[in-house]
Amino acid sequence: MTTILSTWKEPGEVAIRAAWDKRQSDGGLIDTLEAGLAAAELDPNLIMIGLGSLPNSEGDLELDASIMRGSDLMCGAVCAVRNIVPVISVARKVMEDTPHVMLAGDQARRYAIEKGFEPRQTLTAQVINRWEEWCESPERIKVYEHTHSDTVTMLGLTNGKMAAASSTSGLPFKQPGRVGDSPIFGAGIYADDEIGAAGATGNGEELWKAVASFRAVEFMRQGLPPQQACEAVVQQMLRRQAKAQELPCVVFAMNRDGEVGAATTKDTFDLWICRDGDMQMQSFSA
Ligand code: ASP
C-alpha cells in the first residue's frame, strides 16, 4: 500500500495526481513526491507555487523547497531562489549530492545552474499584473502575514518507508529575503520511519516558532494517534502564540500505519489523500 498526502484543493490535486502517476511507473517515494511537487511548480496557473506564483514586495519571485527521507533522516532544502524551477528538484540534489542540508539565495541558484537547471523567467503577465495592483492598493501598507499561500506540502508512505516534501513561493508580497517554515526541517516538514511524518502550511512564522512538524512527530512518538498529535500541536500554539489565534496555521501527520490527521488554528484546510490510487479530499476545520 502506498499512501500520499498533499495540501490544498487546487494545487494539491495537481501534485497528488502527478505523484501517483510517478509511483505507478515504479518511482520510489522520493521520486514520487518530487514528481508531484514539480508538476505543481511547473503549472503556471497555480499562483502560489513555482512558475507564475506571486512575487515578493519588489516584484521578484523567491521560491523555497525541502525534501526529507525518513529512513536515515537525510534532507535537503533551498530557500529564496530566483529564476529556477522546479526548486524541489534542486532541494533533492542538495540532499543527495552535497554534504549540506540547505543552500540559500543566489548561491542556491548558482548551484542549480551548475547542476544543469536553466535559469528562466518565472513570472507570468498575470502575476505581474497582480503585483502592480497590489503596489497601487492600500493593502500595500499592511503587514503581509494575513494572507497565506497554498503551499504544497506532501507526505508519503510505502512499505514502512516515509518521506516528506514541500514547495512554496511563501507569503505573497513578502519582504525580500523572507523565508518561512516550508524549507525548514522540523517546522515545515519532518519524516522519521520509526514514528511517522508531518507537514505544515499556513503562517510560516508561527509554524516555525512552534517547530510544528517535529512536534507532531514527537507527540506521535509519545503514543498519540496523528489526529490527536496535530490537535495537541495546534492547542499548544493557540495557548503560547497570540498570533496563531489570528493566522491560519495547519499541521498534518501520518504514522507508520498510514493513519492520517490534521488540525488548524483557524478556518478550514483541505488535504488530498491517495491510497493506492484511490483519491479523496478531506476538509478539517478549526
Ligand atoms: N507556510 C508558507 C510560508 O509561510 C505559506 C503557506 O503555507 O501558506 O512560507
Coordinates of C-alpha atoms in Angstrom, one line a residue, residues 9-223:
K9 CA -7.6 21.7 -3.1
E10 CA -6.3 23.0 -6.4
P11 CA -2.5 22.7 -6.3
G12 CA -2.8 19.6 -4.1
E13 CA -4.8 17.8 -6.8
V14 CA -2.2 18.6 -9.5
A15 CA 0.5 17.4 -7.2
I16 CA -1.2 14.2 -5.9
R17 CA -2.2 13.0 -9.4
A18 CA 1.4 13.6 -10.8
A19 CA 2.8 11.8 -7.7
W20 CA 0.6 8.8 -8.1
D21 CA 1.4 8.6 -11.9
K22 CA 5.1 8.5 -10.9
R23 CA 4.5 5.9 -8.2
Q24 CA 2.7 3.7 -10.7
S25 CA 5.6 3.9 -13.1
D26 CA 7.8 2.4 -10.3
G27 CA 9.0 5.6 -8.9
G28 CA 10.5 5.4 -5.4
L29 CA 9.0 7.5 -2.6
I30 CA 11.3 10.4 -3.1
D31 CA 10.8 10.3 -6.9
T32 CA 7.0 10.3 -6.2
L33 CA 6.9 13.4 -4.0
E34 CA 9.4 15.2 -6.3
A35 CA 7.3 14.5 -9.3
G36 CA 4.1 15.7 -7.5
L37 CA 5.7 19.0 -6.4
A38 CA 7.5 19.5 -9.7
A39 CA 4.2 19.2 -11.6
A40 CA 2.6 21.8 -9.4
E41 CA 5.6 24.1 -9.7
L42 CA 5.6 23.9 -13.5
D43 CA 1.8 24.7 -13.8
P44 CA 1.7 28.4 -14.4
N45 CA -2.0 28.6 -13.5
L46 CA -1.2 27.8 -9.8
I47 CA -0.3 31.2 -8.5
M48 CA 1.1 30.1 -5.1
I49 CA 3.8 27.6 -6.1
G50 CA 6.6 27.7 -8.6
L51 CA 6.3 29.2 -12.1
G52 CA 3.8 32.0 -12.2
S53 CA 3.3 32.4 -8.5
L54 CA 3.0 35.7 -6.5
P55 CA 6.3 37.6 -6.0
N56 CA 7.7 39.5 -3.1
S57 CA 7.1 43.2 -2.4
E58 CA 9.7 44.2 -5.0
G59 CA 8.2 42.0 -7.7
D60 CA 10.8 39.3 -7.5
L61 CA 9.7 35.6 -7.1
E62 CA 11.7 33.8 -4.4
L63 CA 11.0 30.1 -4.0
D64 CA 11.6 27.7 -1.1
A65 CA 11.5 23.9 -1.1
S66 CA 12.5 20.9 1.0
I67 CA 12.6 17.1 1.0
M68 CA 13.3 14.6 3.7
R69 CA 13.7 10.8 3.8
G70 CA 12.5 9.0 6.9
S71 CA 14.8 6.0 6.7
D72 CA 18.0 7.9 7.5
L73 CA 16.8 11.5 8.2
M74 CA 18.6 12.7 5.1
C75 CA 17.3 16.0 3.9
G76 CA 17.9 18.9 1.5
A77 CA 16.4 22.3 1.1
V78 CA 16.8 25.6 -0.8
C79 CA 15.4 29.0 0.1
A80 CA 14.9 32.3 -1.6
V81 CA 15.8 31.0 -5.0
R82 CA 15.1 33.2 -8.0
N83 CA 14.5 32.2 -11.7
I84 CA 14.8 28.4 -11.3
V85 CA 12.0 25.8 -11.3
P86 CA 11.3 23.2 -10.1
V87 CA 13.1 24.1 -6.9
I88 CA 12.0 20.8 -5.3
S89 CA 14.5 19.1 -7.7
V90 CA 17.3 21.4 -6.6
A91 CA 16.4 20.6 -2.9
R92 CA 16.7 16.9 -3.8
K93 CA 20.1 17.5 -5.3
V94 CA 21.2 19.3 -2.1
M95 CA 20.1 16.2 -0.2
E96 CA 21.7 13.6 -2.5
D97 CA 24.8 15.4 -3.9
T98 CA 26.1 17.6 -1.2
P99 CA 27.0 17.1 2.5
H100 CA 24.7 20.0 3.4
V101 CA 21.1 20.5 4.4
M102 CA 20.3 23.9 2.8
L103 CA 21.5 26.3 0.2
A104 CA 20.2 29.8 0.1
G105 CA 19.5 32.6 -2.4
D106 CA 21.9 33.4 -5.3
Q107 CA 24.3 30.7 -4.2
A108 CA 21.5 28.1 -4.4
R109 CA 20.7 29.4 -7.9
R110 CA 24.3 29.1 -8.9
Y111 CA 24.4 25.6 -7.6
A112 CA 21.3 24.7 -9.6
I113 CA 22.8 26.1 -12.8
E114 CA 26.0 24.1 -12.2
K115 CA 23.7 21.1 -11.9
G116 CA 22.1 21.8 -15.3
F117 CA 19.0 23.8 -14.4
E118 CA 18.3 26.6 -16.9
P119 CA 17.6 30.0 -15.4
R120 CA 14.3 31.3 -16.7
Q121 CA 11.6 33.9 -16.3
T122 CA 9.4 32.6 -13.5
L123 CA 6.9 35.5 -13.5
T124 CA 3.9 35.5 -15.8
A125 CA 1.9 38.5 -17.1
Q126 CA -0.9 37.5 -14.8
V127 CA 1.2 37.7 -11.6
I128 CA 3.0 40.9 -12.7
N129 CA -0.5 42.5 -13.0
R130 CA -1.4 41.2 -9.5
W131 CA 1.8 42.7 -8.1
E132 CA 1.2 46.0 -9.9
E133 CA -2.4 46.1 -8.5
W134 CA -1.0 45.4 -5.0
C135 CA 1.6 48.2 -5.4
E136 CA -1.3 50.6 -6.0
S137 CA -3.6 49.3 -3.3
P138 CA -3.9 50.3 0.4
E139 CA -3.1 46.6 1.2
R140 CA 0.5 47.5 0.5
I141 CA 1.0 49.2 3.8
K142 CA -0.4 46.3 5.7
V143 CA 1.7 43.5 7.1
Y144 CA 1.8 40.6 4.7
E145 CA 1.2 38.0 7.4
H146 CA -2.6 38.0 7.0
T147 CA -2.5 36.2 3.7
H148 CA -1.4 32.7 3.1
S149 CA -0.3 30.9 0.1
D150 CA -1.5 27.4 -0.8
T151 CA 2.0 25.9 -0.2
V152 CA 2.0 22.3 -1.4
T153 CA 3.4 20.0 1.3
M154 CA 3.4 16.3 0.7
L155 CA 3.9 13.2 2.8
G156 CA 4.4 9.6 1.5
L157 CA 4.4 6.1 3.0
T158 CA 5.2 2.9 1.3
N159 CA 6.4 -0.4 2.8
G160 CA 7.2 1.2 6.1
K161 CA 9.2 4.0 4.4
M162 CA 8.2 7.6 4.8
A163 CA 9.1 10.9 3.2
A164 CA 8.0 14.5 3.4
A165 CA 8.5 17.4 0.9
S166 CA 7.3 21.0 0.4
S167 CA 7.4 23.7 -2.2
T168 CA 6.2 27.3 -1.9
S169 CA 6.6 30.9 -3.1
G170 CA 6.0 31.8 0.6
L171 CA 3.7 34.6 1.6
P172 CA 2.5 36.8 -1.3
F173 CA 4.3 40.2 -1.5
K174 CA 6.6 39.2 1.4
Q175 CA 9.6 41.2 2.4
P176 CA 12.5 40.3 0.1
G177 CA 14.7 37.6 1.7
R178 CA 11.9 36.4 3.9
V179 CA 11.9 32.6 4.4
G180 CA 9.1 30.8 6.1
D181 CA 8.7 27.3 7.6
S182 CA 8.4 25.3 4.4
P183 CA 12.1 24.7 3.8
I184 CA 12.9 24.3 7.5
F185 CA 13.2 20.8 8.8
G186 CA 11.1 20.3 11.9
A187 CA 9.0 23.4 11.0
G188 CA 7.6 22.8 7.5
I189 CA 8.3 19.1 7.2
Y190 CA 9.7 16.1 9.1
A191 CA 9.9 12.4 8.5
D192 CA 11.1 9.6 10.7
D193 CA 10.4 6.0 9.7
E194 CA 10.5 5.0 13.4
I195 CA 7.3 7.0 14.0
G196 CA 5.7 8.9 11.1
A197 CA 5.9 12.1 9.2
A198 CA 4.3 15.6 9.4
G199 CA 4.0 18.7 7.4
A200 CA 2.7 22.2 7.8
T201 CA 1.1 25.1 5.8
G202 CA -0.2 28.5 6.7
N203 CA 1.7 31.3 8.5
G204 CA 5.3 30.2 8.4
E205 CA 6.5 32.5 11.2
E206 CA 4.1 30.9 13.7
L207 CA 4.6 27.4 12.4
W208 CA 8.4 27.8 12.7
K209 CA 8.2 29.2 16.3
A210 CA 6.2 26.1 17.1
V211 CA 8.5 23.7 15.3
A212 CA 5.2 22.3 14.3
S213 CA 6.1 19.3 12.2
F214 CA 8.7 17.9 14.5
R215 CA 6.4 18.5 17.5
A216 CA 3.6 16.5 15.8
V217 CA 6.0 13.6 15.1
E218 CA 7.2 13.8 18.8
F219 CA 3.6 13.7 20.0
M220 CA 3.1 10.5 17.9
R221 CA 6.4 9.1 19.4
Q222 CA 4.8 9.6 22.8
G223 CA 1.9 7.4 21.6

